Every structure is written in structure tokens, then in C-alpha cells.
Amino acid sequence: MSEPQNSTFRPRIFSGIQPSGGLTLGNYLGALKRFAALQGGEAETIYCVVDLHAITVWQEPEQLRMRIREAAAAFMAAGVDPAKSVLFNQSQVSAHAEMAWLFNTVARVGWMYRMTQFKDKAGKNSENASLGLLAYPALMAADILTYQATAVPVGEDQKQHLELTRDIAAKFNHDYKVDHFPITQPLIEGVATRVMSLRDGSKKMSKSDPSDASRINLTDDADAIAQKIRKARTDADPLPGSADGLKDRPEARNLVNIYAALSDETVDQVLARFEGQGFGAFKPALAEVAVASMAPITKAMSDYMADPAEIDRVLADGADRAEAIARPILDRTKDIMGLLRTR
Ligand code: TYM
């Protein structure tokens, strides 16, 4: 069998976000901001609110519906333009769930047990986790490969899932002696691929952290943002002149990375301005940049949320467009596997 040639696939970017709770600055810098920047290039861009992934852990139905719309609003507020990208929610395009089943027969159980996200989310009582939580990465591979996506922008924490997606594509191509799925490239780029907690520089900023002070939420107002930055954990040393000097200072490095990502500068450019200054000077400057970048997004999100029918209309149109790409690829996959298509 020859090596799969990704050049035979048209460039296509896919990524997704779970609607399982308020989104954070980590989601914005690690994902949404980059999704917007990737539009209008050579590759078609397809973005998805992955609601089927969210229900792998319990969600209150009424709250989930609201959060799906809120995630869609966040995409648009961050600059994802439904005229330039396909934007939809996963459960409306049944090809995802169908492809996930096909991949459940390709992926091995052992691959799933090795996933760190499963271990983290299942906790000690993994026998009691939903079967969907274990199979989660097969559905994620289905999201990506149902569009034959060639590149997937994500934060660092999704790297292992993307490796598994590549393993599924390679095993499928190998077992069925085809070059049907691309070996997708992860796009984990920039200074904000792992935004850390404001309270603990060794932990990822996360919507599931019990401390609200650990994160900036996309719904926080200017006062809350400024206060959280003021209270962020730091050290007592002045800022160094270059990135090297931040190596063993996780909290300091995190704040400088956030500044650089928000202001579209390199870490060295930021440090060149703040070299020798302490956090007494740096934190107010960071708060100012953060408020200036986030306030328009928070405002746009609440404007979109004021018109849920319009969000639903955008998502429905996106689902139609997604379906038109996904369906023929799913049908071809079934053909390759020997499933009988009668219509
Ligand atoms: P989710 O919903 O947890 O996060 C969405 C995106 O935000 C990124 N992210 C971060 N980036 C930097 N710093 C952080 N602190 C931070 N927290 C979150 C994530 O890396 C991700 O890019 N399994 C995925 C959703 C998914 C998906 C897909 C992604 C389902 N199908 C197909 C890509 C392609 C997840 O749980 O992301």
C-alpha cells in the first residue's frame, strides 16, 4: 500500500468546541481567535458546536440548548463569519454519529483507555463513566474525517485526540487498502496553545475549575476581568528581557503569553517594553489590553444571544452546507466497508 498523499485531498480545516459550560479566555486564544484568523485562506473552514460530545457527561436539557446557542454566539463574536465558514451544531448532521459508529469498529478499546482526557473525566470510578465518554475520541475522529479535513486548529490539550484521529485514518486506509482519509495535521500554533489558570501556573485554565478566579470567562465584564488579573498569582521578580528568562516562572510566563496573544505580538516584543518592571506595572497594562480585546466580544455575544432565532437560522444553514459535504464521504466510506446501499 502506498503512503496516503494528503496532497490528493483539498485543503479543509475543521474544528469544534463543546457547549458544556461557559467558555474561557483559553478557548478564545487557543481556538476561537485562531479559527477566525484562518478564514479566507486557501482552505475551506468548517466549525462545529459539538453537542454530541457534551452529553458524554450529564447536561441539563434546557441549559444545554442555551449553551449550544451561546457557543455559536461565541464563534461569531470572535469573528467566525457564517458567510466565510460553515458553522453548525454537530447533532444536526447525522453523518457524524454514523461515521463514529463505523470508527468504533476500526479503533481498538485499548486506544480509548489510554486517553488522558478519559482518565481525567472518568476519575476513579471509570466503570461508571458513560460508554460515550470512552468512545468520545472516535466521534471526534468522525467529526474531522467525515469532511476529509486536512488540518485541525486546537489547543495543546487536544493533541492526543488528534494523534488518535490519525491512527484511525491510517488503520482504515491500511485495512481497506485505500487512500480514503487524509492523515490530518494538527495546528497547535502560537503562544496561547495552553493558557494556564490564573491561580496556579501548573494547571490549564478550564471551565471546570471550581475557582472562578482561576479563569476569565467570555461573559465576564470589564471589572471582573481587571480584578481577576489584579489578583492573579505571580512572583516578586521583575520581568526579564527575553522569553528565556521566563522558563522557570510558570505564572509570569502565562501572563506574558496572554498579553502577547491578545495584542498579536511576540513574547520578546512584549518583554522588550516591560523589561525590569514588576507586576505592579505589568498587571494594569495586561488588564487594559484584556478589557479592550474582550469587551467587544462579550458585547457581541450578548447581542447575538438577544436573537436566538437568528442563531438557529445560521446554524440550520450551516448544517445544510455541512451535510452536503459530509454525506457523499460517508456513503463512500460505507461502500468501501462493504455495507450494502440500496438507495
Ligand atoms: P474543548 O471544548 O474542551 O475546547 C475547545 C478548544 O479550546 C481549546 N482550549 C484551550 N486552548 C488553550 N488554552 C486553554 N486553557 C484551553 N482550554 C481549551 C481546546 O484545545 C480546543 O481546541 N474534544 C474537543 C472538541 C472537539 C473537537 C472536535 C476539536 C470535538 N470534535 C474535532 C477539534 C476537532 C474539546 O473538548 O475541546
PDB file of C-alpha atoms in Angstrom, residues 25 198-199 205 211-232 283 286-288 290-292 294-295 298:
ATOM      1  CA  LEU A  25     -10.051  33.062  27.602  1.00  0.00           C
ATOM      2  CA  LEU A 198      -4.588  32.492  36.946  1.00  0.00           C
ATOM      3  CA  ARG A 199      -4.311  30.861  40.384  1.00  0.00           C
ATOM      4  CA  MET A 205      -7.297  27.410  32.506  1.00  0.00           C
ATOM      5  CA  SER A 211     -12.414  28.569  41.368  1.00  0.00           C
ATOM      6  CA  ASP A 212     -13.945  31.269  39.159  1.00  0.00           C
ATOM      7  CA  ALA A 213     -10.900  33.451  39.920  1.00  0.00           C
ATOM      8  CA  SER A 214      -8.743  30.921  38.021  1.00  0.00           C
ATOM      9  CA  ARG A 215     -10.207  31.898  34.663  1.00  0.00           C
ATOM     10  CA  ILE A 216     -11.517  34.749  32.570  1.00  0.00           C
ATOM     11  CA  ASN A 217     -14.937  33.857  31.181  1.00  0.00           C
ATOM     12  CA  LEU A 218     -16.089  35.207  27.837  1.00  0.00           C
ATOM     13  CA  THR A 219     -19.082  36.611  29.725  1.00  0.00           C
ATOM     14  CA  ASP A 220     -17.023  38.496  32.370  1.00  0.00           C
ATOM     15  CA  ASP A 221     -17.420  42.276  32.397  1.00  0.00           C
ATOM     16  CA  ALA A 222     -14.540  44.750  32.442  1.00  0.00           C
ATOM     17  CA  ASP A 223     -14.452  44.993  36.250  1.00  0.00           C
ATOM     18  CA  ALA A 224     -14.338  41.235  36.716  1.00  0.00           C
ATOM     19  CA  ILE A 225     -11.552  40.886  34.136  1.00  0.00           C
ATOM     20  CA  ALA A 226      -9.448  43.633  35.738  1.00  0.00           C
ATOM     21  CA  GLN A 227      -9.974  42.238  39.217  1.00  0.00           C
ATOM     22  CA  LYS A 228      -9.044  38.671  38.245  1.00  0.00           C
ATOM     23  CA  ILE A 229      -5.845  39.901  36.595  1.00  0.00           C
ATOM     24  CA  ARG A 230      -5.003  42.054  39.617  1.00  0.00           C
ATOM     25  CA  LYS A 231      -5.391  39.006  41.871  1.00  0.00           C
ATOM     26  CA  ALA A 232      -3.584  36.585  39.547  1.00  0.00           C
ATOM     27  CA  LYS A 283      -0.830  43.760  35.554  1.00  0.00           C
ATOM     28  CA  LEU A 286      -2.432  43.495  30.828  1.00  0.00           C
ATOM     29  CA  ALA A 287      -5.861  44.306  32.282  1.00  0.00           C
ATOM     30  CA  GLU A 288      -6.182  47.180  29.847  1.00  0.00           C
ATOM     31  CA  ALA A 290      -7.576  42.232  28.039  1.00  0.00           C
ATOM     32  CA  VAL A 291     -10.552  44.517  28.597  1.00  0.00           C
ATOM     33  CA  ALA A 292     -10.012  46.266  25.254  1.00  0.00           C
ATOM     34  CA  MET A 294     -12.625  41.113  25.329  1.00  0.00           C
ATOM     35  CA  ALA A 295     -15.261  43.815  25.843  1.00  0.00           C
ATOM     36  CA  THR A 298     -18.651  39.956  25.320  1.00  0.00           C
TER      37      THR A 298
END
